[in-house]
Short mmCIF file of C-alpha atoms in Angstrom, two decimals:
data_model
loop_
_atom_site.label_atom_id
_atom_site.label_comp_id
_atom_site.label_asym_id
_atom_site.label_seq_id
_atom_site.Cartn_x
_atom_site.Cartn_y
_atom_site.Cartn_z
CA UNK N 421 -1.56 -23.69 17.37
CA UNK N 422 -2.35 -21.91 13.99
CA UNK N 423 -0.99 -18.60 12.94
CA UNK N 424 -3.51 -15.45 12.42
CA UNK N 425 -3.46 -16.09 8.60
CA UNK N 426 -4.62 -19.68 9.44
CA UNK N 427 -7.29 -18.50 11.73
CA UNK N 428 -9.02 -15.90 9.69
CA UNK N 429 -8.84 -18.55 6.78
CA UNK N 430 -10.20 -21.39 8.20
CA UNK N 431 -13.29 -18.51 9.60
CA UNK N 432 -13.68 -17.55 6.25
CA UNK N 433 -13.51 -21.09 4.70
CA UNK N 434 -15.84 -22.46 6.99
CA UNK N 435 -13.70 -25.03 9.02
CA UNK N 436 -12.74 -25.44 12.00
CA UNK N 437 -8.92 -25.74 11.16
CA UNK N 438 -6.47 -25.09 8.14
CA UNK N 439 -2.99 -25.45 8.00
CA UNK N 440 -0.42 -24.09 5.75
CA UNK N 441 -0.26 -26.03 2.26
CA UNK N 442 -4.08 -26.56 2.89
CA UNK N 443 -6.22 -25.25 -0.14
CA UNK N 444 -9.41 -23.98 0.69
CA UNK N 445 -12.19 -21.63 -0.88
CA UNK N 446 -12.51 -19.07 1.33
CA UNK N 447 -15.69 -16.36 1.48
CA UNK N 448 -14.76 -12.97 0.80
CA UNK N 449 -15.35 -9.75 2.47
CA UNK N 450 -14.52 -7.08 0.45
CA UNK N 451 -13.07 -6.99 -2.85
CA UNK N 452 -11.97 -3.81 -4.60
CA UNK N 453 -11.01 -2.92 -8.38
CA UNK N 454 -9.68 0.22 -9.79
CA UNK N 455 -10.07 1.82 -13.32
CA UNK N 456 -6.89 0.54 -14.49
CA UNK N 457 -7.92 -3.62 -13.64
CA UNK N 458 -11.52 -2.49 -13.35
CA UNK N 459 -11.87 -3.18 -16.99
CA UNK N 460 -10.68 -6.22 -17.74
CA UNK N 461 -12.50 -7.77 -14.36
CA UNK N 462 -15.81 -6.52 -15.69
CA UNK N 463 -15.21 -7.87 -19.23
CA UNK N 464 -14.12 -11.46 -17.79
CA UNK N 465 -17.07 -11.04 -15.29
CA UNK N 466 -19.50 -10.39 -18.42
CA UNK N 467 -18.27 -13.53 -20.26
CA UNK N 468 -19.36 -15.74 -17.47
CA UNK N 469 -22.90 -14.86 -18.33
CA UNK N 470 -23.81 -14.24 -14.70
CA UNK N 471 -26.83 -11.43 -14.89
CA UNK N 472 -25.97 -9.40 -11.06
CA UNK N 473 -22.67 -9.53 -8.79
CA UNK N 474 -23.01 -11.86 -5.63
CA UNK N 475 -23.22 -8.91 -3.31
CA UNK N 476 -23.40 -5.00 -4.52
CA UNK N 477 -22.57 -4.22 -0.80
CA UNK N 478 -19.15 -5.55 -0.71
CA UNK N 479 -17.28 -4.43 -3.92
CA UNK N 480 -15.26 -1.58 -3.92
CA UNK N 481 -14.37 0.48 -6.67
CA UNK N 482 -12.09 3.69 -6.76
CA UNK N 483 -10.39 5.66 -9.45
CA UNK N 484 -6.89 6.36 -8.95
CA UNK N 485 -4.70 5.34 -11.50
CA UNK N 486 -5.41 7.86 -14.41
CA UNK N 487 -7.22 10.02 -13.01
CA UNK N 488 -8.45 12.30 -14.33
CA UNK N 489 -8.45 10.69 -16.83
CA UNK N 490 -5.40 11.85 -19.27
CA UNK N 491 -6.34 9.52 -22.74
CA UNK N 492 -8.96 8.57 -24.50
CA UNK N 493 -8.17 5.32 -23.85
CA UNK N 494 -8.72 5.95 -19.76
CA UNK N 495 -11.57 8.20 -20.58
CA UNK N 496 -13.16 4.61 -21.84
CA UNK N 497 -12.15 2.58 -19.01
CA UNK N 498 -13.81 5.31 -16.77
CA UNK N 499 -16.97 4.95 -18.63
CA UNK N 500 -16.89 1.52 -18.83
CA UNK N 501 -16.60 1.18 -15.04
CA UNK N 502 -19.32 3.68 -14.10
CA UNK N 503 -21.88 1.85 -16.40
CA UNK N 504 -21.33 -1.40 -14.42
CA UNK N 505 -21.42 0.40 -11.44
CA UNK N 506 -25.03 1.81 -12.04
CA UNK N 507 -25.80 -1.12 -13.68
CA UNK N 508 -25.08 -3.74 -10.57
CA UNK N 509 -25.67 -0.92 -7.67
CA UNK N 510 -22.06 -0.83 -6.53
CA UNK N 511 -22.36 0.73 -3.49
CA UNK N 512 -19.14 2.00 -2.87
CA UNK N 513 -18.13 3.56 -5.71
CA UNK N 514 -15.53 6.38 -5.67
CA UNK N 515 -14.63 8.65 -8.67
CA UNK N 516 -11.44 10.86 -9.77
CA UNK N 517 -11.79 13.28 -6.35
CA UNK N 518 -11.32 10.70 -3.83
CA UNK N 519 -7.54 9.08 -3.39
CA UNK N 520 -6.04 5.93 -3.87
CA UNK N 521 -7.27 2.96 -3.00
CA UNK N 522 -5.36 1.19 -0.26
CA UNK N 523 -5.30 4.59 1.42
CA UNK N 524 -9.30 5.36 0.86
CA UNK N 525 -10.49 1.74 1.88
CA UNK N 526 -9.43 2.01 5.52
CA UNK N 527 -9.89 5.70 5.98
CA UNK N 528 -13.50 4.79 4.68
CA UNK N 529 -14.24 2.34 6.98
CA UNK N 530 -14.00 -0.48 4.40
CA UNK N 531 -11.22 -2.43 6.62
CA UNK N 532 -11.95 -4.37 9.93
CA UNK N 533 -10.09 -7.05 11.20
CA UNK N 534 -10.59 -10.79 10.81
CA UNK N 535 -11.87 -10.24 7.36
CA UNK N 536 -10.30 -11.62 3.60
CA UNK N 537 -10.17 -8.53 1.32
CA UNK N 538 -9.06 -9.03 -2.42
CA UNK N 539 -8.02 -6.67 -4.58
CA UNK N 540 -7.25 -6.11 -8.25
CA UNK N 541 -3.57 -4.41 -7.22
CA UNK N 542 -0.59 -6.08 -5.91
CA UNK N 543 -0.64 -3.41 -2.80
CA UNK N 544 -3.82 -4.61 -1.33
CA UNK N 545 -1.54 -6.49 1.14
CA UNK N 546 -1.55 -3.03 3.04
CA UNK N 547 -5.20 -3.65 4.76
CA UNK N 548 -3.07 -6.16 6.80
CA UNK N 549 -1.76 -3.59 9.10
CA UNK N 550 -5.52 -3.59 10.69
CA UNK N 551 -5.38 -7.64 10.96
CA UNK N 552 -7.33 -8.54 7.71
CA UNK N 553 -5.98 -11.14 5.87
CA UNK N 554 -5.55 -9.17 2.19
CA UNK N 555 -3.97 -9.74 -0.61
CA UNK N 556 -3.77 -8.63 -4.80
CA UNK N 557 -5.81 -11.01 -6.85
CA UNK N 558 -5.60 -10.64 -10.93
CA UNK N 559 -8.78 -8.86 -12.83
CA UNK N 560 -10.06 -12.35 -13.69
CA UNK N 561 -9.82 -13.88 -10.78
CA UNK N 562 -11.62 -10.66 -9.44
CA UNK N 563 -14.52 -11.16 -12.28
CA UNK N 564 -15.13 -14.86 -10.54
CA UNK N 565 -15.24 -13.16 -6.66
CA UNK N 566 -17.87 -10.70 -8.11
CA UNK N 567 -19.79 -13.84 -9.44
CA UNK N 568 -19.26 -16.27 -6.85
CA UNK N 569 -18.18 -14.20 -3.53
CA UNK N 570 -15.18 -16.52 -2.96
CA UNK N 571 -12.04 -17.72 -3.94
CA UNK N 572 -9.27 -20.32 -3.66
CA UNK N 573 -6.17 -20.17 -1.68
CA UNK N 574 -3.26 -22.22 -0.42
CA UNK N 575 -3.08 -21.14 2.65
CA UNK N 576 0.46 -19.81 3.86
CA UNK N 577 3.26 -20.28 5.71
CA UNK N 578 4.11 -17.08 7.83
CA UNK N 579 7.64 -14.91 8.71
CA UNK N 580 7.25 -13.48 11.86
CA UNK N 581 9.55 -10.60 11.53
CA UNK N 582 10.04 -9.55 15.49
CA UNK N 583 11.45 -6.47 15.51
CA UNK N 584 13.03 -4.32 18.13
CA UNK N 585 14.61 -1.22 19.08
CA UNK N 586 14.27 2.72 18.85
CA UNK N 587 14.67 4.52 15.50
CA UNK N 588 16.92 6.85 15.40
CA UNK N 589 16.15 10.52 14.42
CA UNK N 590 15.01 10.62 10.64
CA UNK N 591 14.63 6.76 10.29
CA UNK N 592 11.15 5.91 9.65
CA UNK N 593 8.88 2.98 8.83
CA UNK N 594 10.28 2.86 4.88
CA UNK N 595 13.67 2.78 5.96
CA UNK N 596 12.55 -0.45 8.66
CA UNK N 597 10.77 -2.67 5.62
CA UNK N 598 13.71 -1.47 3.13
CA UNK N 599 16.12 -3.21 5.29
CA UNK N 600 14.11 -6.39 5.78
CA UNK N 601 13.52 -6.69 1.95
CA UNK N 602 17.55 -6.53 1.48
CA UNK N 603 18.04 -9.02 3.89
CA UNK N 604 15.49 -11.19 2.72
CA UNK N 605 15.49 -10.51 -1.25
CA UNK N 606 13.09 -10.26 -3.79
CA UNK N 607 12.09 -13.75 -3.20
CA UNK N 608 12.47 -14.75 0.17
CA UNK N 609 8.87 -14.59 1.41
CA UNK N 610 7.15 -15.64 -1.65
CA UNK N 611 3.81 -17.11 -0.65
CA UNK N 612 4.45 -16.67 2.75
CA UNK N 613 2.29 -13.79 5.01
CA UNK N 614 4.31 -11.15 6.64
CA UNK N 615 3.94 -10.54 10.23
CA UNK N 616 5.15 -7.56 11.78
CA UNK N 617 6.04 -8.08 15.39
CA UNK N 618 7.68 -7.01 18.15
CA UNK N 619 8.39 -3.86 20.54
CA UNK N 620 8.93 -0.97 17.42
CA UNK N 621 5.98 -1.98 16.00
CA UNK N 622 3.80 -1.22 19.26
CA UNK N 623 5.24 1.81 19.12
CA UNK N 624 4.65 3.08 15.57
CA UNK N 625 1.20 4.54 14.29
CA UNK N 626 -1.06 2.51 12.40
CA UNK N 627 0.26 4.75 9.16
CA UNK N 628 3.43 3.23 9.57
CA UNK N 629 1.90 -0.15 9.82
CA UNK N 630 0.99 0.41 6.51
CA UNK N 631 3.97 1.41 5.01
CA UNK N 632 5.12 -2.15 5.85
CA UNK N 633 1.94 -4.12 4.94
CA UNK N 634 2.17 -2.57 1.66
CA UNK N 635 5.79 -3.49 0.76
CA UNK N 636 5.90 -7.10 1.74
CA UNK N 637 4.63 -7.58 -1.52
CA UNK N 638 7.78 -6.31 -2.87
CA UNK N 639 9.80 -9.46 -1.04
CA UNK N 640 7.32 -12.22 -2.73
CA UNK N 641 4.48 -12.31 0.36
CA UNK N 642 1.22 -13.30 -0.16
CA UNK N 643 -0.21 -10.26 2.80
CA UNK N 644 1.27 -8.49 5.32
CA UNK N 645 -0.25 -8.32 8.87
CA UNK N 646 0.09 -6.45 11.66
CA UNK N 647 -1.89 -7.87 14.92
CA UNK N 648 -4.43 -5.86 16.49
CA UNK N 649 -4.07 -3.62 19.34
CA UNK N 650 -5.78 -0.89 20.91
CA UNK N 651 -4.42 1.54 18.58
CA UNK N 652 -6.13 -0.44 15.60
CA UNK N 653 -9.32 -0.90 17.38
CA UNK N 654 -8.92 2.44 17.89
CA UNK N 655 -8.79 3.04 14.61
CA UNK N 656 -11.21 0.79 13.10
CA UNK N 657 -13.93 1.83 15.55
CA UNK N 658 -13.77 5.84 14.57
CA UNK N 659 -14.08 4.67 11.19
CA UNK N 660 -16.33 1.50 10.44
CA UNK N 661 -19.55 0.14 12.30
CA UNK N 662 -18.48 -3.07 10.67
CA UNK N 663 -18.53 -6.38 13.16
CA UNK N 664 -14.87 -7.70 13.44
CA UNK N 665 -12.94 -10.49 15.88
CA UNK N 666 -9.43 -9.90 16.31
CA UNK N 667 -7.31 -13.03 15.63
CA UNK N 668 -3.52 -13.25 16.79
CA UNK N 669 -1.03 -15.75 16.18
CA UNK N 670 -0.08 -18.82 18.52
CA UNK N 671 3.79 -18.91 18.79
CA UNK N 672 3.93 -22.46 19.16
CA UNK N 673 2.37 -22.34 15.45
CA UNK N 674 4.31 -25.10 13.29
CA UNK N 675 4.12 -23.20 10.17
CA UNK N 676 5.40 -19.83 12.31
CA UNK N 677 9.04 -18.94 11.05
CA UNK N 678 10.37 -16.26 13.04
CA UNK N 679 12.94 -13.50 11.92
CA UNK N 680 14.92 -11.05 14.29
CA UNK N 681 15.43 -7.76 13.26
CA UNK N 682 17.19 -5.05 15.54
CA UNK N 683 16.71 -1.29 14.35
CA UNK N 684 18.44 0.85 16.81
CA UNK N 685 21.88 1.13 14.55
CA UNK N 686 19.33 1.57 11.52
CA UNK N 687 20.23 4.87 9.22
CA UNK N 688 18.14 6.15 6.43
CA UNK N 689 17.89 3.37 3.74
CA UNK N 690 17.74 3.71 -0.10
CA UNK N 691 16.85 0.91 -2.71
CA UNK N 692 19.21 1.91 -5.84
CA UNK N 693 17.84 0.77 -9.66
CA UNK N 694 16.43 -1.16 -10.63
CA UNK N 695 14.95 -3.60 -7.66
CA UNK N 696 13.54 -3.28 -4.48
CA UNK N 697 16.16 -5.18 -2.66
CA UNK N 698 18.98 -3.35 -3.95
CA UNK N 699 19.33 -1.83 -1.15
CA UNK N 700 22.01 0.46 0.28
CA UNK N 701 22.48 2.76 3.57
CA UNK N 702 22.45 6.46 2.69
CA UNK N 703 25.72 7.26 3.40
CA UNK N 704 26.66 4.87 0.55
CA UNK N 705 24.40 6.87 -2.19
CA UNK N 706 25.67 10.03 -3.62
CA UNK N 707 23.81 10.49 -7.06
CA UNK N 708 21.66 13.77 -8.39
CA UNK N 709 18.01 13.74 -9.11
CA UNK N 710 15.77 15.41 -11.28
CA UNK N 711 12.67 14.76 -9.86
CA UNK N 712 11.58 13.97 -6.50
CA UNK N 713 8.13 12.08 -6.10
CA UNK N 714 5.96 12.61 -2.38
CA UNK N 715 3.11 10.79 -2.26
CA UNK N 716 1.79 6.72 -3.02
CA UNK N 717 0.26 4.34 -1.14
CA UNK N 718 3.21 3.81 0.38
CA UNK N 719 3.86 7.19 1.91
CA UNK N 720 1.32 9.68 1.01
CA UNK N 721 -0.49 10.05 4.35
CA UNK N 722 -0.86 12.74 6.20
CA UNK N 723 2.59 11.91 8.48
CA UNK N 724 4.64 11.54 5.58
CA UNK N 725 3.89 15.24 4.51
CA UNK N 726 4.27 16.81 7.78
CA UNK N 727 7.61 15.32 7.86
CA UNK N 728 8.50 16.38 4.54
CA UNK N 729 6.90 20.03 5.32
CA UNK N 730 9.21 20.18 8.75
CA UNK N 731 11.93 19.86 6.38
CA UNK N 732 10.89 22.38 3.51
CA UNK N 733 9.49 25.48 5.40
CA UNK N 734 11.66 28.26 4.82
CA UNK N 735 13.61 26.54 2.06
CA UNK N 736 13.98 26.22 -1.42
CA UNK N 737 13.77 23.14 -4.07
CA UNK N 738 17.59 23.26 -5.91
CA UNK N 739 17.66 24.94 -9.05
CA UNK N 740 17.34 22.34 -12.03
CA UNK N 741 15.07 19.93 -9.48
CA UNK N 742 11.51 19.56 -10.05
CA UNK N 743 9.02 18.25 -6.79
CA UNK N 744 5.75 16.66 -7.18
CA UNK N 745 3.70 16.21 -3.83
CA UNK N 746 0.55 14.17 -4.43
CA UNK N 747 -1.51 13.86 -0.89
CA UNK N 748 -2.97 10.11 -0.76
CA UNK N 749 -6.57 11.07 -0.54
CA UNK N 750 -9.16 13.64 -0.47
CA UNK N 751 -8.59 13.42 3.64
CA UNK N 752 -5.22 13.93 3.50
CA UNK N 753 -5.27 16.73 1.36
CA UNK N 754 -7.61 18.65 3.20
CA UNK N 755 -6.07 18.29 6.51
CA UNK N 756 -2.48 19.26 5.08
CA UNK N 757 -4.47 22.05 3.53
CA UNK N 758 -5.69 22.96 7.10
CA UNK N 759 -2.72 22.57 8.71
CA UNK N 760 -0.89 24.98 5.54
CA UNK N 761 1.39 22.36 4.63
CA UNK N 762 0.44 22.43 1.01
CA UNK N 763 1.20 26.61 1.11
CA UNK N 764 5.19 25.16 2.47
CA UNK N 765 5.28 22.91 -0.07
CA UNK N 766 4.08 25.45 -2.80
CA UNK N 767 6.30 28.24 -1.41
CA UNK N 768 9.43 25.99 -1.28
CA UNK N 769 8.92 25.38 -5.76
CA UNK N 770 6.65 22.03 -5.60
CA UNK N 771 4.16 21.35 -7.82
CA UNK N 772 0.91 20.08 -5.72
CA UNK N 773 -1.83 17.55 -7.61
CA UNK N 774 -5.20 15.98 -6.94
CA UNK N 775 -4.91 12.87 -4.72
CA UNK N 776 -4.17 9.97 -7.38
CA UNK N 777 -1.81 7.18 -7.72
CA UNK N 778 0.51 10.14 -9.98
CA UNK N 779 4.19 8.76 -11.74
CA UNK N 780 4.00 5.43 -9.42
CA UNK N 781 2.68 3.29 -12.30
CA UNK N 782 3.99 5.31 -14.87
CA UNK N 783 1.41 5.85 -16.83
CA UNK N 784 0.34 9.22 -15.13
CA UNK N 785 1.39 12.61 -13.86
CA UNK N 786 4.55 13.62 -13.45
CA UNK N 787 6.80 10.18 -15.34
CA UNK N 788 10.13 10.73 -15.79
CA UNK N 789 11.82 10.41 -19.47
CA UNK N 790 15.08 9.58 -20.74
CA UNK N 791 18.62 9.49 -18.30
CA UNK N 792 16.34 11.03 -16.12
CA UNK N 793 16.94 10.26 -12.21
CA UNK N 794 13.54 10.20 -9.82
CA UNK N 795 13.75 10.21 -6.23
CA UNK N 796 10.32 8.86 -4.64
CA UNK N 797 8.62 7.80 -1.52
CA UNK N 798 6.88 4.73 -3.41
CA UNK N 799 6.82 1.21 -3.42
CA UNK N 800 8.64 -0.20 -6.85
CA UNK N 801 11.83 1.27 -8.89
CA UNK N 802 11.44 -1.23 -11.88
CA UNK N 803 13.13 0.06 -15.22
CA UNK N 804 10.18 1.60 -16.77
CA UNK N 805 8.19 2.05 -13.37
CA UNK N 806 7.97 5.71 -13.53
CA UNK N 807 7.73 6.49 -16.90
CA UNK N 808 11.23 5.95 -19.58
CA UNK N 809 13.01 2.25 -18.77
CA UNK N 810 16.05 4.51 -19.42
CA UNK N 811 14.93 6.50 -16.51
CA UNK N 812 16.83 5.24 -12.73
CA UNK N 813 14.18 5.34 -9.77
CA UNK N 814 15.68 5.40 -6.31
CA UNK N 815 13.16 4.88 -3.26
CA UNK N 816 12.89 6.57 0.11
CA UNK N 817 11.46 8.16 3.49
CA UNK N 818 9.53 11.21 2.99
CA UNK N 819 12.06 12.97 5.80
CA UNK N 820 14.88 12.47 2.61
CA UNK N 821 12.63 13.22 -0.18
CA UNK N 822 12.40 16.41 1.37
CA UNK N 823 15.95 16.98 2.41
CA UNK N 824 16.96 15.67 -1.32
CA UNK N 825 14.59 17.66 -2.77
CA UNK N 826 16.42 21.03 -1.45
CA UNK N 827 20.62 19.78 -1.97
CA UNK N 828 19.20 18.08 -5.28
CA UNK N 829 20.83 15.51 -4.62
CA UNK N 830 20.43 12.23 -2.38
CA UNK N 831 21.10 13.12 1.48
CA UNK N 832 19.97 12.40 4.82
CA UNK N 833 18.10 14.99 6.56
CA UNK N 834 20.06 16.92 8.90
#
């Protein structure tokens, strides 16, 4: 009776059974690093005196973050990081052109299900929407998976959040996992893996999936999954050769918790400053913005900018209203170059960049300063975030990015 989390631990530990609470070591799959926690994980890693990583194969290492890079100080870190990839024959090793990581690792083929995948960014969770068990690790605890291949975990309890009904028109996949984090709070899923369940999730893409995955980080979750079905496999086999096994949850599990949620009265959701659960429905939320902010992890794929082009084409960004539109990878890009989105959004006054992580971290393109108000499609709307802690970060859909974007103000699209 164990839940998918327990399965594809007790594979990857080598037993026959875990159950939550249990701590195991389990073998990992992949493991990825960036150039931001790239760093420190190879100066831990060179500490421990080990001469070679367990297996060059399975590391992955993008640039995202600052990129290019915009300091000396991230200039370093980039040089630092290719010198231990040449050094240990990373294989998979992507520089400043390619996107950002949670988006690049599945479009790559790095992502089957079954597997563990560990990564040096709170947002790794997001891998879960193809059935891997993934989760953020810290840079030293990622310098001990490149000597050793595995790691410890306790493994988790799991809320099953079964969720039904049809979205309405211009309620997306954000505005579903917005409303479960402000029912649950910041906290209430800490430790626990995330399953997304029920009738609206067989019915939304596997870029949606994501969208979820990557946020249950944001109510305390150790992963978010998402079990596989033919649209994953689907998926998965375009894009990897990897072997996988598909492992699904028994709901007789003891450690299964499961949550309702109905979405059919759902409207367009907005988490206010300065937490993720500080959530409110739009029609509560009348502020002006400065800045509006398309792109992340979180909603930087390809869907999220045709929806946001839908909206734009023929219009105008308000006076006194800056856009930034940063495509999630080199993929995206291209095929929203293809399909002329980028010419809408460039037409309507929006400033297009380079696939990259951008003002999500703050510490990039495009932050916000002072009693300045940002509007953006990301994950996190901490003071500080997205650039000045006096700054205020509101979060959103790409449909009302868009449709803000043009009143310069927060609204709903019409």
């Amino acid at each position: 009776m164990p839940t998918m989390s327990e399965k594809i631990l007790a594979r990857a530990s080598k037993k026959e059974n875990v159950e939550a609470g249990d701590i195991i070591i389990a073998n990992i799959d992949v493991a990825m690093t960036h150039d931001l926690t790239g760093p420190l994980s190879v100066q831990s890693f060179e500490k421990i005196g080990v001469k070679k990583v367990w297996d060059s194969s399975k590391i992955v290492i993008p640039f995202d973050h600052q990129v290019p890079a915009d300091s000396i100080d991230s200039a370093n870190n980039h040089i630092l990081m290719r010198d231990f990839v040449k050094k240990h024959n990373i294989e998979h090793f992507y520089d400043v052109n390619a996107g950002v990581c949670h988006q690049i690792l599945p479009e790559l083929g790095h992502v089957v299900p079954g597997e563990v995948i560990v990564g040096a960014d709170s947002h790794t969770c997001t891998h879960g929407a193809l059935g891997a068990f993934a989760t953020g690790v810290g840079s030293t605890d990622m310098a001990m998976v490149f000597a050793e291949g595995n790691l410890w975990f306790k493994v988790p309890e799991t809320n099953r959040f079964n969720i039904t009904g049809e979205l309405k028109d211009n309620v997306y996949a954000k505005d579903v996992i917005l409303h479960i984090i402000s029912k649950m709070g910041a906290d209430g899923s800490t430790y626990k893996a995330c399953e997304f369940a029920g009738e609206t999730i067989s019915n939304m893409s596997i870029s949606d999936r994501m969208v979820l995955c990557n946020m249950a980080i944001e109510m305390g979750g150790k992963t978010g999954l998402v079990e596989p079905d033919k649209k994953s496999i689907d998926y998965v086999e375009k894009r990897s050769n990897k072997p996988y096994k598909v492992f699904k949850t028994d709901s007789d599990s003891p450690s299964l918790n499961i949550i309702d949620i109905d979405v059919n009265d759902l409207e367009p959701q907005i988490a206010c400053p300065h937490n993720v659960d500080n959530v409110k429905p739009i029609s509560e939320v009348d502020i002006e913005i400065d800045q509006v902010f398309l792109g992340s992890c979180t909603n930087g794929r390809l869907s999220d900018l045709r929806d946001a082009a839908k909206i734009l084409k023929g219009n105008r960004i308000a006076n006194g209203t800056r856009m930034l539109v940063i495509p999630a990878s080199k993929e995206v890009y291209t095929k929203a170059l293809d399909e002329g989105l980028l010419k809408i959004f460039v037409e309507s006054g929006a400033l297009v960049s380079a696939p990259c992580c951008g003002p999500c971290l703050g510490g990039h393109t495009g932050i916000i300063g002072p009693g300045e108000v940002s509007l953006s499609t990301s994950n996190r709307n901490f003071k500080g975030r997205q650039g000045s802690p006096e700054g205020e970060v509101y979060l959103s859909s790409a449909a009302v990015a868009a449709a803000s974007a043009i009143e310069g103000k927060i609204v709903a699209p019409e």
